[in-house]
Amino acid sequence: MSHLPIDLLEPADFDDFLRYLNDHLSDNGRGDTAYFQPLPRDDSRFPADKADAFQAGMRTPLDAPGWRRVWVARAEDGRIAGHVDLRAHPERHATHRCLLGMGVDRAFRRLGLGGSLIEHAAHWARASARLDWIDLQVLSVNAPAIALYRRNGFEQTGEIPDLFRIDGQRLAYTSMSKRLDTVK
Ligand SMILES: CC(C)(COP(=O)(O)OP(=O)(O)OC[C@H]1O[C@@H](n2cnc3c(N)ncnc32)[C@H](O)[C@@H]1OP(=O)(O)O)[C@@H](O)C(=O)NCCC(=O)NCCS
């Protein structure tokens, strides 16, 4: 369990967040880090054309399509150590569920921060947004993330083999869900 404070990302801090995210994405599929985003190694940046929709989602009310909320954990010097985000499903009639994305900076891994970020997001999803499920998709090669999700109450619901062909590899995608409506 990490003790770094976790706070909602304000729209004004988005550029700071984007710098952190692009640095984080530069690890994708490199060295000891498994692929964690379905992006080629040399193109592992946050797509510029998605930035507007991402920011708009942070301002969208929870009862409207396209909402998104982002929380960041900050180290003592103020730099972002990790993030978690929840967003609406794109399908209609799925407003009782949301999708999760997350990451922890390479300097802050294995300290319990990933677990704390999931716990924070799950508490908000249940207590504030009254949601019943959190869903996610994760590359099947990303064993650290799958272990983290299992440990925090996510169960596998499916797997699509060979969904992505990236950098000459065939990558499967695993779907997982965490039930919230059993939590008091
Ligand atoms: C996956 C990730 C978020 C884990 O964050 P973290 O803060 O290191 O996770 P925690 O310290 O809370 O780990 C909790 C548990 O998850 C599992 N886990 C985490 N990293 C692991 C690893 N490298 N290998 C095996 N299990 C791992 C372990 O069960 C761990 O408990 P333990 O340390 O007591 O053994 C982090 O490695 C990361 O950001 N990776 C790159 C981006 C990514 O994969 N994002 C998620 C998918 S998009």
Coordinates of C-alpha atoms and ligand atoms in Angstrom, one line a residue:
M1 CA 0.0 0.0 0.0
S2 CA 1.6 3.3 -1.1
H3 CA 1.1 6.5 0.9
L4 CA 1.5 8.9 -1.9
P5 CA -1.5 11.3 -2.2
I6 CA -3.9 10.5 -5.1
D7 CA -5.9 13.4 -6.5
L8 CA -8.2 14.1 -9.4
L9 CA -6.3 15.6 -12.3
E10 CA -7.5 19.1 -13.0
P11 CA -7.9 20.1 -16.7
A12 CA -5.2 22.8 -16.1
D13 CA -2.7 20.1 -15.3
F14 CA -3.2 18.2 -18.5
D15 CA 0.0 19.3 -20.2
D16 CA 2.0 18.1 -17.2
F17 CA 0.1 14.8 -17.4
L18 CA 0.8 14.5 -21.1
R19 CA 4.6 14.8 -20.5
Y20 CA 4.4 12.1 -17.9
L21 CA 2.3 9.9 -20.1
N22 CA 4.6 10.2 -23.2
D23 CA 7.7 9.4 -21.0
H24 CA 5.8 6.4 -19.6
L25 CA 4.8 5.2 -23.1
S26 CA 8.5 5.4 -24.3
D27 CA 9.0 2.2 -22.2
N28 CA 6.4 0.3 -24.3
G29 CA 7.9 -3.1 -25.3
R30 CA 11.4 -2.0 -24.5
G31 CA 14.0 -3.6 -22.3
D32 CA 12.4 -5.5 -19.4
T33 CA 9.0 -3.9 -20.0
A34 CA 6.3 -6.0 -21.7
Y35 CA 4.2 -4.3 -24.4
F36 CA 1.4 -2.5 -22.4
Q37 CA -0.1 -0.5 -25.2
P38 CA -1.0 -1.8 -28.6
L39 CA 1.4 0.6 -30.3
P40 CA 4.6 -0.1 -32.2
R41 CA 7.8 0.6 -30.2
D42 CA 8.7 3.5 -32.4
D43 CA 5.3 5.1 -32.3
S44 CA 4.6 4.8 -28.6
R45 CA 3.3 8.3 -28.0
F46 CA -0.1 9.6 -26.9
P47 CA -1.9 10.2 -30.2
A48 CA -2.2 14.0 -30.7
D49 CA -5.7 13.7 -32.3
K50 CA -7.0 12.0 -29.1
A51 CA -5.9 14.8 -26.7
D52 CA -9.0 17.0 -27.3
A53 CA -11.5 14.1 -26.7
F54 CA -9.5 13.1 -23.6
Q55 CA -9.6 16.6 -22.1
A56 CA -13.3 17.1 -23.1
G57 CA -14.1 13.8 -21.3
M58 CA -12.6 15.2 -18.1
R59 CA -15.2 18.0 -18.2
T60 CA -18.1 15.8 -19.3
P61 CA -20.8 15.0 -16.6
L62 CA -21.1 11.4 -15.5
D63 CA -24.6 11.0 -17.0
A64 CA -23.4 12.0 -20.5
P65 CA -21.5 9.8 -23.0
G66 CA -17.8 10.2 -23.2
W67 CA -17.0 11.1 -19.6
R68 CA -13.6 10.4 -18.2
R69 CA -11.9 11.0 -14.9
V70 CA -8.1 10.8 -14.2
W71 CA -6.4 10.6 -10.9
V72 CA -2.6 11.0 -10.3
A73 CA -0.3 10.1 -7.5
R74 CA 2.4 12.7 -6.9
A75 CA 5.8 12.2 -5.3
E76 CA 7.0 14.6 -2.7
D77 CA 8.7 16.8 -5.4
G78 CA 5.3 17.1 -7.2
R79 CA 6.2 14.9 -10.1
I80 CA 3.6 12.3 -11.3
A81 CA 4.4 8.8 -10.0
G82 CA 1.4 7.0 -11.4
H83 CA -2.1 7.4 -12.8
V84 CA -5.4 5.7 -13.2
D85 CA -8.3 6.7 -15.4
L86 CA -11.9 5.6 -15.7
R87 CA -14.1 6.3 -18.7
A88 CA -17.5 5.6 -20.1
H89 CA -18.1 2.6 -22.3
P90 CA -18.7 3.7 -25.9
E91 CA -21.7 1.4 -26.2
R92 CA -25.2 2.5 -25.2
H93 CA -27.0 0.9 -22.3
A94 CA -23.7 0.2 -20.5
T95 CA -23.8 3.2 -18.2
H96 CA -23.6 0.9 -15.1
R97 CA -20.0 0.0 -16.1
C98 CA -16.7 1.8 -16.9
L99 CA -13.3 1.1 -18.4
L100 CA -10.0 1.5 -16.6
G101 CA -6.5 2.4 -17.7
M102 CA -3.5 3.0 -15.6
G103 CA 0.3 3.1 -15.3
V104 CA 3.0 3.6 -12.7
D105 CA 6.3 5.4 -13.5
R106 CA 9.3 3.1 -13.8
A107 CA 10.9 4.7 -10.7
F108 CA 7.8 3.9 -8.5
R109 CA 7.0 0.3 -9.4
R110 CA 6.6 -2.6 -6.9
L111 CA 5.8 -0.2 -4.0
G112 CA 2.1 -0.9 -3.9
L113 CA 1.2 2.2 -5.8
G114 CA -0.6 0.3 -8.6
G115 CA -2.8 -1.4 -6.0
S116 CA -3.6 1.9 -4.2
L117 CA -4.6 3.5 -7.6
I118 CA -7.0 0.7 -8.3
E119 CA -8.5 0.9 -4.8
H120 CA -8.9 4.7 -5.1
A121 CA -10.6 4.4 -8.5
A122 CA -12.8 1.5 -7.4
H123 CA -13.9 3.4 -4.3
W124 CA -14.9 6.4 -6.4
A125 CA -16.6 4.3 -9.0
R126 CA -18.8 2.7 -6.3
A127 CA -19.3 5.4 -3.8
S128 CA -19.5 8.5 -6.1
A129 CA -20.5 7.2 -9.5
R130 CA -22.7 4.3 -8.3
L131 CA -21.2 2.0 -10.9
D132 CA -21.5 -1.8 -10.7
W133 CA -18.5 -3.0 -12.8
I134 CA -15.1 -1.9 -13.9
D135 CA -13.8 -3.5 -17.1
L136 CA -10.4 -3.4 -18.8
Q137 CA -8.4 -4.8 -21.6
V138 CA -4.7 -5.7 -21.2
L139 CA -2.2 -7.2 -23.6
S140 CA -1.8 -10.8 -22.6
V141 CA 2.0 -10.5 -22.6
N142 CA 1.7 -7.9 -19.8
A143 CA 2.1 -10.4 -16.9
P144 CA 2.9 -7.7 -14.2
A145 CA -0.4 -5.9 -15.0
I146 CA -2.5 -9.1 -15.1
A147 CA -1.0 -10.2 -11.8
L148 CA -1.9 -6.7 -10.3
Y149 CA -5.4 -6.8 -11.7
R150 CA -6.1 -10.4 -10.4
R151 CA -4.8 -9.4 -7.0
N152 CA -7.2 -6.5 -6.9
G153 CA -10.4 -8.4 -7.7
F154 CA -10.4 -8.5 -11.5
E155 CA -11.4 -11.8 -13.2
Q156 CA -10.6 -12.7 -16.8
T157 CA -13.7 -12.7 -19.0
G158 CA -12.1 -13.5 -22.4
E159 CA -9.1 -13.4 -24.6
I160 CA -8.7 -12.6 -28.3
P161 CA -5.7 -14.3 -29.7
D162 CA -3.6 -12.5 -32.4
L163 CA -5.7 -9.3 -32.1
F164 CA -2.7 -7.0 -32.8
R165 CA 0.3 -7.5 -35.2
I166 CA 2.9 -5.1 -33.9
D167 CA 6.7 -5.0 -34.5
G168 CA 6.4 -8.5 -36.1
Q169 CA 4.7 -10.0 -33.1
R170 CA 1.2 -11.4 -32.7
L171 CA -0.3 -10.0 -29.5
A172 CA -3.4 -11.3 -27.7
Y173 CA -5.8 -9.1 -25.8
T174 CA -7.2 -10.2 -22.4
S175 CA -10.5 -8.8 -21.0
M176 CA -11.0 -8.6 -17.3
S177 CA -13.8 -7.2 -15.0
K178 CA -14.2 -6.3 -11.4
R179 CA -17.6 -6.5 -9.7
L180 CA -18.4 -3.5 -7.5
D181 CA -22.0 -4.2 -6.4
T182 CA -20.9 -6.7 -3.8
V183 CA -18.9 -3.9 -2.0
K184 CA -20.8 -2.2 0.8
Ligands
LIG1 C1 1.6 -3.0 -14.1 C2 2.0 -1.8 -13.2 C3 0.9 -0.8 -13.3 C4 2.1 -2.3 -11.7 O1 2.2 -1.2 -10.8 P1 3.0 -1.3 -9.4 O2 2.8 0.0 -8.7 O3 4.4 -1.8 -9.6 O4 2.1 -2.4 -8.7 P2 2.1 -2.8 -7.2 O5 3.4 -2.4 -6.5 O6 0.8 -2.3 -6.6 O7 2.0 -4.4 -7.3 C5 1.0 -5.1 -6.7 C6 1.1 -6.6 -7.1 O8 1.0 -6.7 -8.6 C7 1.8 -7.8 -9.0 N1 3.0 -7.3 -9.8 C8 3.3 -6.0 -10.0 N2 4.4 -5.9 -10.8 C9 4.8 -7.1 -11.1 C10 5.8 -7.7 -11.9 N3 6.7 -6.9 -12.5 N4 5.9 -9.1 -12.0 C11 5.0 -9.8 -11.3 N5 4.0 -9.4 -10.6 C12 3.8 -8.0 -10.5 C13 2.4 -8.4 -7.8 O9 1.4 -9.4 -7.3 C14 2.4 -7.2 -6.8 O10 2.5 -7.6 -5.5 P3 3.9 -7.8 -4.7 O11 4.8 -6.6 -5.1 O12 3.6 -7.9 -3.3 O13 4.4 -9.1 -5.3 C15 3.3 -1.2 -13.6 O14 4.3 -2.2 -13.7 C16 3.3 -0.4 -14.9 O15 2.9 0.7 -14.9 N6 3.7 -1.1 -16.0 C17 3.7 -0.5 -17.3 C18 2.3 0.1 -17.7 C19 1.2 -1.0 -17.6 O16 1.4 -2.2 -17.7 N7 0.0 -0.5 -17.4 C20 -1.2 -1.3 -17.3 C21 -1.7 -1.9 -18.5 S1 -2.1 -0.7 -19.7

